[in-house]
């Protein structure tokens, strides 16, 4: 059963991590393979529910779980095909691993921060330009009043 996992962490259950489970599964530990298949099944059910609501053409699995690759994504694809509402009447979405693997989330967050910073700079620039135009307009009005 879970003896291989417990032996690997020398009895310290708090030391069990996802990457360790993936590593043991790759080494052939039956319990770890079963755990990843179970997670993959639930992932596939969740993706099928999302597909029913959003109808995307592709789901990309990234982050740390993507390191499990076909140990996780294979069962997810199988469960997705079984639970997809209206299968046969709609194109089936692909389920793929992110090209950046575990770093995909970090790269995405950095790109989002860059985009937000750019928009903030543009908005600030527009505010400054608007204020400068108003100042020129107000100065022109003051000058016009003084000449009258």
mmCIF file of N, CA and C in Angstrom:
data_model
loop_
_atom_site.group_PDB
_atom_site.id
_atom_site.type_symbol
_atom_site.label_atom_id
_atom_site.label_comp_id
_atom_site.label_asym_id
_atom_site.label_seq_id
_atom_site.Cartn_x
_atom_site.Cartn_y
_atom_site.Cartn_z
ATOM 1 N N UNK A 1 0.829 -1.186 0.000
ATOM 2 C CA UNK A 1 0.000 0.000 0.000
ATOM 3 C C UNK A 1 0.877 1.254 0.000
ATOM 4 N N UNK A 2 0.752 2.064 1.015
ATOM 5 C CA UNK A 2 1.485 3.321 1.081
ATOM 6 C C UNK A 2 2.828 3.165 1.764
ATOM 7 N N UNK A 3 3.272 1.904 1.931
ATOM 8 C CA UNK A 3 4.519 1.679 2.657
ATOM 9 C C UNK A 3 5.708 2.305 1.954
ATOM 10 N N UNK A 4 5.727 2.292 0.632
ATOM 11 C CA UNK A 4 6.832 2.894 -0.118
ATOM 12 C C UNK A 4 6.937 4.388 0.134
ATOM 13 N N UNK A 5 5.803 5.041 0.223
ATOM 14 C CA UNK A 5 5.786 6.487 0.490
ATOM 15 C C UNK A 5 6.298 6.746 1.897
ATOM 16 N N UNK A 6 5.796 6.002 2.879
ATOM 17 C CA UNK A 6 6.177 6.196 4.277
ATOM 18 C C UNK A 6 7.666 5.912 4.464
ATOM 19 N N UNK A 7 8.161 4.867 3.816
ATOM 20 C CA UNK A 7 9.587 4.548 3.904
ATOM 21 C C UNK A 7 10.430 5.665 3.289
ATOM 22 N N UNK A 8 9.954 6.209 2.198
ATOM 23 C CA UNK A 8 10.693 7.255 1.500
ATOM 24 C C UNK A 8 10.857 8.499 2.378
ATOM 25 N N UNK A 9 9.849 8.828 3.177
ATOM 26 C CA UNK A 9 9.918 10.019 4.038
ATOM 27 C C UNK A 9 10.335 9.661 5.461
ATOM 28 N N UNK A 10 10.718 8.398 5.671
ATOM 29 C CA UNK A 10 11.185 7.907 6.974
ATOM 30 C C UNK A 10 10.172 8.175 8.081
ATOM 31 N N UNK A 11 8.892 7.957 7.762
ATOM 32 C CA UNK A 11 7.829 8.086 8.748
ATOM 33 C C UNK A 11 7.310 9.498 8.963
ATOM 34 N N UNK A 12 7.926 10.498 8.356
ATOM 35 C CA UNK A 12 7.501 11.896 8.521
ATOM 36 C C UNK A 12 6.456 12.223 7.452
ATOM 37 N N UNK A 13 5.198 12.026 7.776
ATOM 38 C CA UNK A 13 4.107 12.225 6.815
ATOM 39 C C UNK A 13 4.080 13.661 6.296
ATOM 40 N N UNK A 14 4.481 14.611 7.121
ATOM 41 C CA UNK A 14 4.467 16.017 6.700
ATOM 42 C C UNK A 14 5.486 16.299 5.595
ATOM 43 N N UNK A 15 6.408 15.368 5.353
ATOM 44 C CA UNK A 15 7.413 15.554 4.302
ATOM 45 C C UNK A 15 6.946 15.066 2.933
ATOM 46 N N UNK A 16 5.737 14.528 2.847
ATOM 47 C CA UNK A 16 5.216 14.047 1.561
ATOM 48 C C UNK A 16 4.863 15.253 0.694
ATOM 49 N N UNK A 17 5.384 15.262 -0.521
ATOM 50 C CA UNK A 17 5.119 16.368 -1.449
ATOM 51 C C UNK A 17 4.645 15.823 -2.791
ATOM 52 N N UNK A 18 4.053 16.680 -3.570
ATOM 53 C CA UNK A 18 3.606 16.299 -4.902
ATOM 54 C C UNK A 18 4.740 15.830 -5.798
ATOM 55 N N UNK A 19 5.844 16.602 -5.866
ATOM 56 C CA UNK A 19 6.960 16.146 -6.703
ATOM 57 C C UNK A 19 7.507 14.780 -6.265
ATOM 58 N N UNK A 20 7.490 14.519 -4.968
ATOM 59 C CA UNK A 20 7.965 13.222 -4.492
ATOM 60 C C UNK A 20 7.031 12.103 -4.961
ATOM 61 N N UNK A 21 5.717 12.336 -4.912
ATOM 62 C CA UNK A 21 4.748 11.346 -5.381
ATOM 63 C C UNK A 21 4.963 11.076 -6.876
ATOM 64 N N UNK A 22 5.196 12.139 -7.649
ATOM 65 C CA UNK A 22 5.452 11.987 -9.079
ATOM 66 C C UNK A 22 6.717 11.172 -9.322
ATOM 67 N N UNK A 23 7.770 11.475 -8.570
ATOM 68 C CA UNK A 23 9.035 10.752 -8.709
ATOM 69 C C UNK A 23 8.861 9.269 -8.390
ATOM 70 N N UNK A 24 8.155 8.972 -7.288
ATOM 71 C CA UNK A 24 7.932 7.569 -6.917
ATOM 72 C C UNK A 24 7.062 6.858 -7.957
ATOM 73 N N UNK A 25 6.088 7.552 -8.516
ATOM 74 C CA UNK A 25 5.235 6.953 -9.548
ATOM 75 C C UNK A 25 6.069 6.605 -10.774
ATOM 76 N N UNK A 26 6.981 7.489 -11.150
ATOM 77 C CA UNK A 26 7.853 7.210 -12.293
ATOM 78 C C UNK A 26 8.766 6.017 -12.028
ATOM 79 N N UNK A 27 9.098 5.814 -10.752
ATOM 80 C CA UNK A 27 9.934 4.672 -10.380
ATOM 81 C C UNK A 27 9.121 3.382 -10.279
ATOM 82 N N UNK A 28 7.773 3.510 -10.403
ATOM 83 C CA UNK A 28 6.927 2.320 -10.438
ATOM 84 C C UNK A 28 6.150 2.033 -9.173
ATOM 85 N N UNK A 29 6.148 2.931 -8.205
ATOM 86 C CA UNK A 29 5.380 2.722 -6.971
ATOM 87 C C UNK A 29 3.890 2.684 -7.314
ATOM 88 N N UNK A 30 3.251 1.542 -7.068
ATOM 89 C CA UNK A 30 1.852 1.330 -7.463
ATOM 90 C C UNK A 30 0.901 2.310 -6.780
ATOM 91 N N UNK A 31 1.129 2.597 -5.492
ATOM 92 C CA UNK A 31 0.253 3.510 -4.765
ATOM 93 C C UNK A 31 0.338 4.925 -5.355
ATOM 94 N N UNK A 32 1.532 5.364 -5.685
ATOM 95 C CA UNK A 32 1.706 6.700 -6.251
ATOM 96 C C UNK A 32 1.083 6.792 -7.642
ATOM 97 N N UNK A 33 1.224 5.739 -8.414
ATOM 98 C CA UNK A 33 0.592 5.709 -9.744
ATOM 99 C C UNK A 33 -0.922 5.799 -9.583
ATOM 100 N N UNK A 34 -1.459 5.059 -8.625
ATOM 101 C CA UNK A 34 -2.906 5.079 -8.380
ATOM 102 C C UNK A 34 -3.363 6.462 -7.908
ATOM 103 N N UNK A 35 -2.561 7.112 -7.054
ATOM 104 C CA UNK A 35 -2.910 8.458 -6.584
ATOM 105 C C UNK A 35 -2.975 9.443 -7.756
ATOM 106 N N UNK A 36 -1.981 9.387 -8.625
ATOM 107 C CA UNK A 36 -1.981 10.298 -9.772
ATOM 108 C C UNK A 36 -3.118 9.989 -10.740
ATOM 109 N N UNK A 37 -3.456 8.715 -10.906
ATOM 110 C CA UNK A 37 -4.588 8.359 -11.763
ATOM 111 C C UNK A 37 -5.889 8.891 -11.175
ATOM 112 N N UNK A 38 -6.030 8.798 -9.851
ATOM 113 C CA UNK A 38 -7.240 9.299 -9.190
ATOM 114 C C UNK A 38 -7.355 10.814 -9.363
ATOM 115 N N UNK A 39 -6.250 11.514 -9.162
ATOM 116 C CA UNK A 39 -6.256 12.972 -9.350
ATOM 117 C C UNK A 39 -6.571 13.299 -10.811
ATOM 118 N N UNK A 40 -5.985 12.533 -11.732
ATOM 119 C CA UNK A 40 -6.252 12.737 -13.158
ATOM 120 C C UNK A 40 -7.719 12.532 -13.501
ATOM 121 N N UNK A 41 -8.332 11.516 -12.892
ATOM 122 C CA UNK A 41 -9.764 11.265 -13.118
ATOM 123 C C UNK A 41 -10.581 12.498 -12.717
ATOM 124 N N UNK A 42 -10.322 13.018 -11.516
ATOM 125 C CA UNK A 42 -11.082 14.178 -11.041
ATOM 126 C C UNK A 42 -10.778 15.426 -11.867
ATOM 127 N N UNK A 43 -9.549 15.556 -12.294
ATOM 128 C CA UNK A 43 -9.193 16.669 -13.171
ATOM 129 C C UNK A 43 -9.982 16.585 -14.472
ATOM 130 N N UNK A 44 -10.089 15.385 -15.034
ATOM 131 C CA UNK A 44 -10.847 15.187 -16.274
ATOM 132 C C UNK A 44 -12.320 15.513 -16.114
ATOM 133 N N UNK A 45 -12.901 15.145 -14.964
ATOM 134 C CA UNK A 45 -14.311 15.458 -14.693
ATOM 135 C C UNK A 45 -14.490 16.977 -14.610
ATOM 136 N N UNK A 46 -13.572 17.642 -13.908
ATOM 137 C CA UNK A 46 -13.645 19.106 -13.801
ATOM 138 C C UNK A 46 -13.499 19.790 -15.141
ATOM 139 N N UNK A 47 -12.579 19.293 -15.955
ATOM 140 C CA UNK A 47 -12.375 19.874 -17.285
ATOM 141 C C UNK A 47 -13.609 19.649 -18.155
ATOM 142 N N UNK A 48 -14.237 18.490 -18.034
ATOM 143 C CA UNK A 48 -15.465 18.219 -18.803
ATOM 144 C C UNK A 48 -16.564 19.194 -18.405
ATOM 145 N N UNK A 49 -16.670 19.500 -17.118
ATOM 146 C CA UNK A 49 -17.675 20.472 -16.660
ATOM 147 C C UNK A 49 -17.369 21.864 -17.199
ATOM 148 N N UNK A 50 -16.102 22.246 -17.192
ATOM 149 C CA UNK A 50 -15.726 23.545 -17.766
ATOM 150 C C UNK A 50 -16.012 23.585 -19.263
ATOM 151 N N UNK A 51 -15.726 22.488 -19.945
ATOM 152 C CA UNK A 51 -15.966 22.428 -21.390
ATOM 153 C C UNK A 51 -17.450 22.572 -21.700
ATOM 154 N N UNK A 52 -18.297 22.008 -20.850
ATOM 155 C CA UNK A 52 -19.744 22.127 -21.063
ATOM 156 C C UNK A 52 -20.194 23.577 -20.954
ATOM 157 N N UNK A 53 -19.549 24.338 -20.072
ATOM 158 C CA UNK A 53 -19.946 25.735 -19.871
ATOM 159 C C UNK A 53 -19.258 26.693 -20.845
ATOM 160 N N UNK A 54 -17.977 26.461 -21.130
ATOM 161 C CA UNK A 54 -17.197 27.432 -21.897
ATOM 162 C C UNK A 54 -16.899 27.020 -23.337
ATOM 163 N N UNK A 55 -16.911 25.734 -23.616
ATOM 164 C CA UNK A 55 -16.658 25.188 -24.948
ATOM 165 C C UNK A 55 -15.346 25.672 -25.572
ATOM 166 N N UNK A 56 -14.220 25.517 -24.853
ATOM 167 C CA UNK A 56 -12.932 25.927 -25.446
ATOM 168 C C UNK A 56 -12.410 24.860 -26.402
ATOM 169 N N UNK A 57 -11.394 25.192 -27.144
ATOM 170 C CA UNK A 57 -10.805 24.211 -28.058
ATOM 171 C C UNK A 57 -9.631 23.479 -27.423
ATOM 172 N N UNK A 58 -9.086 24.041 -26.319
ATOM 173 C CA UNK A 58 -7.912 23.426 -25.707
ATOM 174 C C UNK A 58 -7.838 23.771 -24.221
ATOM 175 N N UNK A 59 -7.416 22.819 -23.423
ATOM 176 C CA UNK A 59 -7.112 23.043 -22.010
ATOM 177 C C UNK A 59 -5.622 22.809 -21.833
ATOM 178 N N UNK A 60 -4.946 23.745 -21.178
ATOM 179 C CA UNK A 60 -3.508 23.639 -20.966
ATOM 180 C C UNK A 60 -3.263 23.404 -19.480
ATOM 181 N N UNK A 61 -2.581 22.310 -19.170
ATOM 182 C CA UNK A 61 -2.263 21.967 -17.791
ATOM 183 C C UNK A 61 -0.845 22.440 -17.515
ATOM 184 N N UNK A 62 -0.694 23.337 -16.563
ATOM 185 C CA UNK A 62 0.621 23.874 -16.227
ATOM 186 C C UNK A 62 0.874 23.776 -14.744
ATOM 187 N N UNK A 63 1.920 24.421 -14.304
ATOM 188 C CA UNK A 63 2.275 24.408 -12.895
ATOM 189 C C UNK A 63 2.925 23.093 -12.499
ATOM 190 N N UNK A 64 3.031 22.875 -11.208
ATOM 191 C CA UNK A 64 3.719 21.701 -10.686
ATOM 192 C C UNK A 64 3.112 20.383 -11.103
ATOM 193 N N UNK A 65 1.781 20.326 -11.236
ATOM 194 C CA UNK A 65 1.146 19.055 -11.603
ATOM 195 C C UNK A 65 1.494 18.628 -13.023
ATOM 196 N N UNK A 66 1.897 19.572 -13.852
ATOM 197 C CA UNK A 66 2.221 19.207 -15.233
ATOM 198 C C UNK A 66 3.482 18.351 -15.315
ATOM 199 N N UNK A 67 4.277 18.338 -14.252
ATOM 200 C CA UNK A 67 5.488 17.509 -14.243
ATOM 201 C C UNK A 67 5.132 16.021 -14.269
ATOM 202 N N UNK A 68 3.928 15.676 -13.801
ATOM 203 C CA UNK A 68 3.494 14.272 -13.809
ATOM 204 C C UNK A 68 3.189 13.795 -15.221
ATOM 205 N N UNK A 69 3.022 14.720 -16.145
ATOM 206 C CA UNK A 69 2.825 14.435 -17.567
ATOM 207 C C UNK A 69 1.748 13.371 -17.787
ATOM 208 N N UNK A 70 2.044 12.296 -18.499
ATOM 209 C CA UNK A 70 1.019 11.313 -18.863
ATOM 210 C C UNK A 70 0.505 10.499 -17.685
ATOM 211 N N UNK A 71 1.227 10.490 -16.563
ATOM 212 C CA UNK A 71 0.711 9.810 -15.368
ATOM 213 C C UNK A 71 -0.560 10.496 -14.875
ATOM 214 N N UNK A 72 -0.677 11.786 -15.148
ATOM 215 C CA UNK A 72 -1.837 12.562 -14.714
ATOM 216 C C UNK A 72 -2.728 12.944 -15.894
ATOM 217 N N UNK A 73 -2.124 13.396 -16.967
ATOM 218 C CA UNK A 73 -2.896 13.916 -18.104
ATOM 219 C C UNK A 73 -3.597 12.793 -18.866
ATOM 220 N N UNK A 74 -2.997 11.621 -18.934
ATOM 221 C CA UNK A 74 -3.643 10.477 -19.601
ATOM 222 C C UNK A 74 -4.983 10.129 -18.965
ATOM 223 N N UNK A 75 -5.025 9.890 -17.633
ATOM 224 C CA UNK A 75 -6.306 9.627 -16.979
ATOM 225 C C UNK A 75 -7.280 10.810 -17.081
ATOM 226 N N UNK A 76 -6.742 12.033 -17.090
ATOM 227 C CA UNK A 76 -7.608 13.213 -17.229
ATOM 228 C C UNK A 76 -8.287 13.205 -18.597
ATOM 229 N N UNK A 77 -7.535 12.869 -19.640
ATOM 230 C CA UNK A 77 -8.122 12.795 -20.993
ATOM 231 C C UNK A 77 -9.204 11.722 -21.066
ATOM 232 N N UNK A 78 -8.945 10.559 -20.451
ATOM 233 C CA UNK A 78 -9.931 9.472 -20.464
ATOM 234 C C UNK A 78 -11.214 9.889 -19.752
ATOM 235 N N UNK A 79 -11.079 10.484 -18.558
ATOM 236 C CA UNK A 79 -12.261 10.914 -17.796
ATOM 237 C C UNK A 79 -12.994 12.033 -18.527
ATOM 238 N N UNK A 80 -12.240 12.918 -19.160
ATOM 239 C CA UNK A 80 -12.843 14.007 -19.934
ATOM 240 C C UNK A 80 -13.735 13.437 -21.036
ATOM 241 N N UNK A 81 -13.219 12.455 -21.764
ATOM 242 C CA UNK A 81 -13.987 11.855 -22.859
ATOM 243 C C UNK A 81 -15.242 11.156 -22.350
ATOM 244 N N UNK A 82 -15.149 10.528 -21.185
ATOM 245 C CA UNK A 82 -16.320 9.827 -20.628
ATOM 246 C C UNK A 82 -17.382 10.784 -20.087
ATOM 247 N N UNK A 83 -16.974 11.924 -19.538
ATOM 248 C CA UNK A 83 -17.917 12.818 -18.860
ATOM 249 C C UNK A 83 -18.340 14.033 -19.677
ATOM 250 N N UNK A 84 -17.789 14.202 -20.871
ATOM 251 C CA UNK A 84 -18.115 15.381 -21.672
ATOM 252 C C UNK A 84 -19.578 15.352 -22.113
ATOM 253 N N UNK A 85 -20.300 16.396 -21.772
ATOM 254 C CA UNK A 85 -21.698 16.529 -22.169
ATOM 255 C C UNK A 85 -21.771 16.797 -23.667
ATOM 256 N N UNK A 86 -22.643 16.085 -24.366
ATOM 257 C CA UNK A 86 -22.835 16.313 -25.796
ATOM 258 C C UNK A 86 -21.694 15.818 -26.653
ATOM 259 N N UNK A 87 -20.922 14.848 -26.145
ATOM 260 C CA UNK A 87 -19.815 14.346 -26.965
ATOM 261 C C UNK A 87 -20.392 13.717 -28.228
ATOM 262 N N UNK A 88 -19.704 13.895 -29.301
ATOM 263 C CA UNK A 88 -20.177 13.424 -30.591
ATOM 264 C C UNK A 88 -20.925 14.517 -31.345
ATOM 265 N N UNK A 89 -21.375 15.560 -30.626
ATOM 266 C CA UNK A 89 -22.105 16.664 -31.247
ATOM 267 C C UNK A 89 -21.304 17.961 -31.228
ATOM 268 N N UNK A 90 -20.166 17.927 -30.614
ATOM 269 C CA UNK A 90 -19.323 19.115 -30.539
ATOM 270 C C UNK A 90 -17.871 18.689 -30.722
ATOM 271 N N UNK A 91 -17.025 19.615 -31.165
ATOM 272 C CA UNK A 91 -15.610 19.265 -31.263
ATOM 273 C C UNK A 91 -15.052 19.026 -29.857
ATOM 274 N N UNK A 92 -14.198 18.041 -29.755
ATOM 275 C CA UNK A 92 -13.633 17.697 -28.453
ATOM 276 C C UNK A 92 -12.383 18.540 -28.199
ATOM 277 N N UNK A 93 -12.335 19.180 -27.056
ATOM 278 C CA UNK A 93 -11.182 20.010 -26.700
ATOM 279 C C UNK A 93 -9.957 19.127 -26.449
ATOM 280 N N UNK A 94 -8.805 19.659 -26.787
ATOM 281 C CA UNK A 94 -7.558 18.950 -26.515
ATOM 282 C C UNK A 94 -7.107 19.272 -25.091
ATOM 283 N N UNK A 95 -6.448 18.343 -24.446
ATOM 284 C CA UNK A 95 -5.849 18.570 -23.137
ATOM 285 C C UNK A 95 -4.349 18.365 -23.324
ATOM 286 N N UNK A 96 -3.586 19.427 -23.106
ATOM 287 C CA UNK A 96 -2.143 19.372 -23.342
ATOM 288 C C UNK A 96 -1.381 19.906 -22.143
ATOM 289 N N UNK A 97 -0.123 19.549 -22.073
ATOM 290 C CA UNK A 97 0.770 20.034 -21.028
ATOM 291 C C UNK A 97 1.339 21.375 -21.473
ATOM 292 N N UNK A 98 1.461 22.316 -20.546
ATOM 293 C CA UNK A 98 2.042 23.620 -20.866
ATOM 294 C C UNK A 98 3.480 23.443 -21.328
ATOM 295 N N UNK A 99 3.864 24.163 -22.353
ATOM 296 C CA UNK A 99 5.229 24.058 -22.860
ATOM 297 C C UNK A 99 6.250 24.488 -21.817
ATOM 298 N N UNK A 100 5.867 25.429 -20.952
ATOM 299 C CA UNK A 100 6.784 25.905 -19.919
ATOM 300 C C UNK A 100 6.746 25.037 -18.666
ATOM 301 N N UNK A 101 5.871 24.040 -18.660
ATOM 302 C CA UNK A 101 5.793 23.099 -17.544
ATOM 303 C C UNK A 101 5.510 23.780 -16.224
ATOM 304 N N UNK A 102 6.268 23.441 -15.181
ATOM 305 C CA UNK A 102 6.014 23.997 -13.853
ATOM 306 C C UNK A 102 6.207 25.510 -13.763
ATOM 307 N N UNK A 103 6.939 26.091 -14.706
ATOM 308 C CA UNK A 103 7.194 27.530 -14.669
ATOM 309 C C UNK A 103 6.097 28.342 -15.354
ATOM 310 N N UNK A 104 5.098 27.695 -15.924
ATOM 311 C CA UNK A 104 4.072 28.396 -16.701
ATOM 312 C C UNK A 104 3.336 29.443 -15.868
ATOM 313 N N UNK A 105 2.981 29.110 -14.649
ATOM 314 C CA UNK A 105 2.273 30.059 -13.793
ATOM 315 C C UNK A 105 3.105 31.288 -13.476
ATOM 316 N N UNK A 106 4.383 31.070 -13.195
ATOM 317 C CA UNK A 106 5.270 32.181 -12.874
ATOM 318 C C UNK A 106 5.458 33.094 -14.077
ATOM 319 N N UNK A 107 5.646 32.512 -15.246
ATOM 320 C CA UNK A 107 5.822 33.303 -16.458
ATOM 321 C C UNK A 107 4.538 34.075 -16.764
ATOM 322 N N UNK A 108 3.389 33.426 -16.589
ATOM 323 C CA UNK A 108 2.109 34.093 -16.813
ATOM 324 C C UNK A 108 1.901 35.257 -15.854
ATOM 325 N N UNK A 109 2.251 35.066 -14.582
ATOM 326 C CA UNK A 109 2.108 36.141 -13.592
ATOM 327 C C UNK A 109 3.024 37.313 -13.927
ATOM 328 N N UNK A 110 4.255 37.014 -14.349
ATOM 329 C CA UNK A 110 5.191 38.082 -14.721
ATOM 330 C C UNK A 110 4.678 38.840 -15.939
ATOM 331 N N UNK A 111 4.124 38.129 -16.910
ATOM 332 C CA UNK A 111 3.596 38.781 -18.108
ATOM 333 C C UNK A 111 2.392 39.656 -17.762
ATOM 334 N N UNK A 112 1.542 39.167 -16.875
ATOM 335 C CA UNK A 112 0.384 39.961 -16.440
ATOM 336 C C UNK A 112 0.843 41.225 -15.710
ATOM 337 N N UNK A 113 1.858 41.104 -14.851
ATOM 338 C CA UNK A 113 2.388 42.276 -14.145
ATOM 339 C C UNK A 113 2.944 43.298 -15.141
ATOM 340 N N UNK A 114 3.638 42.813 -16.162
ATOM 341 C CA UNK A 114 4.177 43.699 -17.198
ATOM 342 C C UNK A 114 3.053 44.426 -17.923
ATOM 343 N N UNK A 115 1.986 43.706 -18.250
ATOM 344 C CA UNK A 115 0.854 44.297 -18.949
ATOM 345 C C UNK A 115 0.159 45.355 -18.090
ATOM 346 N N UNK A 116 -0.044 45.051 -16.818
ATOM 347 C CA UNK A 116 -0.689 46.005 -15.907
ATOM 348 C C UNK A 116 0.178 47.244 -15.744
ATOM 349 N N UNK A 117 1.494 47.066 -15.612
ATOM 350 C CA UNK A 117 2.402 48.206 -15.470
ATOM 351 C C UNK A 117 2.350 49.094 -16.712
ATOM 352 N N UNK A 118 2.302 48.476 -17.892
ATOM 353 C CA UNK A 118 2.230 49.248 -19.129
ATOM 354 C C UNK A 118 0.929 50.056 -19.176
ATOM 355 N N UNK A 119 -0.174 49.420 -18.826
ATOM 356 C CA UNK A 119 -1.459 50.142 -18.835
ATOM 357 C C UNK A 119 -1.462 51.269 -17.814
ATOM 358 N N UNK A 120 -0.844 51.029 -16.662
ATOM 359 C CA UNK A 120 -0.778 52.061 -15.633
ATOM 360 C C UNK A 120 0.029 53.259 -16.131
ATOM 361 N N UNK A 121 1.174 52.985 -16.773
ATOM 362 C CA UNK A 121 1.995 54.078 -17.312
ATOM 363 C C UNK A 121 1.230 54.863 -18.365
ATOM 364 N N UNK A 122 0.508 54.173 -19.248
ATOM 365 C CA UNK A 122 -0.276 54.866 -20.278
ATOM 366 C C UNK A 122 -1.362 55.723 -19.656
ATOM 367 N N UNK A 123 -2.057 55.171 -18.663
ATOM 368 C CA UNK A 123 -3.129 55.928 -18.019
ATOM 369 C C UNK A 123 -2.561 57.152 -17.317
ATOM 370 N N UNK A 124 -1.415 56.993 -16.664
ATOM 371 C CA UNK A 124 -0.800 58.126 -15.967
ATOM 372 C C UNK A 124 -0.389 59.189 -16.975
ATOM 373 N N UNK A 125 0.193 58.753 -18.110
ATOM 374 C CA UNK A 125 0.614 59.690 -19.151
ATOM 375 C C UNK A 125 -0.598 60.465 -19.671
ATOM 376 N N UNK A 126 -1.718 59.772 -19.899
ATOM 377 C CA UNK A 126 -2.933 60.448 -20.384
ATOM 378 C C UNK A 126 -3.459 61.453 -19.357
ATOM 379 N N UNK A 127 -3.398 61.085 -18.062
ATOM 380 C CA UNK A 127 -3.839 62.001 -17.013
ATOM 381 C C UNK A 127 -2.979 63.256 -17.003
ATOM 382 N N UNK A 128 -1.665 63.080 -17.126
ATOM 383 C CA UNK A 128 -0.743 64.227 -17.141
ATOM 384 C C UNK A 128 -1.025 65.093 -18.355
ATOM 385 N N UNK A 129 -1.194 64.480 -19.528
ATOM 386 C CA UNK A 129 -1.482 65.244 -20.741
ATOM 387 C C UNK A 129 -2.801 66.003 -20.604
ATOM 388 N N UNK A 130 -3.815 65.357 -20.026
ATOM 389 C CA UNK A 130 -5.109 66.005 -19.836
ATOM 390 C C UNK A 130 -4.964 67.204 -18.888
ATOM 391 N N UNK A 131 -4.189 67.037 -17.834
ATOM 392 C CA UNK A 131 -3.976 68.122 -16.883
ATOM 393 C C UNK A 131 -3.225 69.280 -17.547
ATOM 394 N N UNK A 132 -2.214 68.951 -18.361
ATOM 395 C CA UNK A 132 -1.467 70.007 -19.059
ATOM 396 C C UNK A 132 -2.358 70.767 -20.030
ATOM 397 N N UNK A 133 -3.241 70.054 -20.743
ATOM 398 C CA UNK A 133 -4.179 70.730 -21.651
ATOM 399 C C UNK A 133 -5.099 71.660 -20.875
ATOM 400 N N UNK A 134 -5.582 71.181 -19.723
ATOM 401 C CA UNK A 134 -6.467 72.012 -18.907
ATOM 402 C C UNK A 134 -5.728 73.253 -18.426
ATOM 403 N N UNK A 135 -4.472 73.085 -18.010
ATOM 404 C CA UNK A 135 -3.692 74.241 -17.540
ATOM 405 C C UNK A 135 -3.517 75.263 -18.654
ATOM 406 N N UNK A 136 -3.228 74.787 -19.872
ATOM 407 C CA UNK A 136 -3.088 75.707 -21.007
ATOM 408 C C UNK A 136 -4.410 76.425 -21.284
ATOM 409 N N UNK A 137 -5.522 75.677 -21.215
ATOM 410 C CA UNK A 137 -6.846 76.257 -21.436
ATOM 411 C C UNK A 137 -7.149 77.302 -20.361
ATOM 412 N N UNK A 138 -6.887 76.959 -19.104
ATOM 413 C CA UNK A 138 -7.166 77.895 -18.003
ATOM 414 C C UNK A 138 -6.300 79.144 -18.133
ATOM 415 N N UNK A 139 -5.055 78.988 -18.515
ATOM 416 C CA UNK A 139 -4.156 80.139 -18.695
ATOM 417 C C UNK A 139 -4.646 81.026 -19.833
ATOM 418 N N UNK A 140 -5.103 80.398 -20.921
ATOM 419 C CA UNK A 140 -5.617 81.172 -22.051
ATOM 420 C C UNK A 140 -6.862 81.958 -21.635
ATOM 421 N N UNK A 141 -7.733 81.363 -20.822
ATOM 422 C CA UNK A 141 -8.931 82.074 -20.350
ATOM 423 C C UNK A 141 -8.551 83.234 -19.441
ATOM 424 N N UNK A 142 -7.581 83.008 -18.547
ATOM 425 C CA UNK A 142 -7.140 84.097 -17.656
ATOM 426 C C UNK A 142 -6.573 85.258 -18.475
ATOM 427 N N UNK A 143 -5.770 84.918 -19.474
ATOM 428 C CA UNK A 143 -5.172 85.938 -20.323
ATOM 429 C C UNK A 143 -6.258 86.686 -21.077
ATOM 430 N N UNK A 144 -7.246 85.972 -21.578
ATOM 431 C CA UNK A 144 -8.325 86.619 -22.317
ATOM 432 C C UNK A 144 -9.117 87.559 -21.412
ATOM 433 N N UNK A 145 -9.380 87.183 -20.169
ATOM 434 C CA UNK A 145 -10.128 88.044 -19.219
ATOM 435 C C UNK A 145 -9.323 89.308 -18.880
ATOM 436 N N UNK A 146 -8.019 89.106 -18.724
ATOM 437 C CA UNK A 146 -7.187 90.260 -18.353
ATOM 438 C C UNK A 146 -7.107 91.288 -19.470
ATOM 439 N N UNK A 147 -7.195 90.847 -20.710
ATOM 440 C CA UNK A 147 -7.130 91.783 -21.839
ATOM 441 C C UNK A 147 -8.446 92.508 -22.046
ATOM 442 N N UNK A 148 -9.521 92.031 -21.478
ATOM 443 C CA UNK A 148 -10.824 92.702 -21.645
ATOM 444 C C UNK A 148 -10.958 93.861 -20.749
#
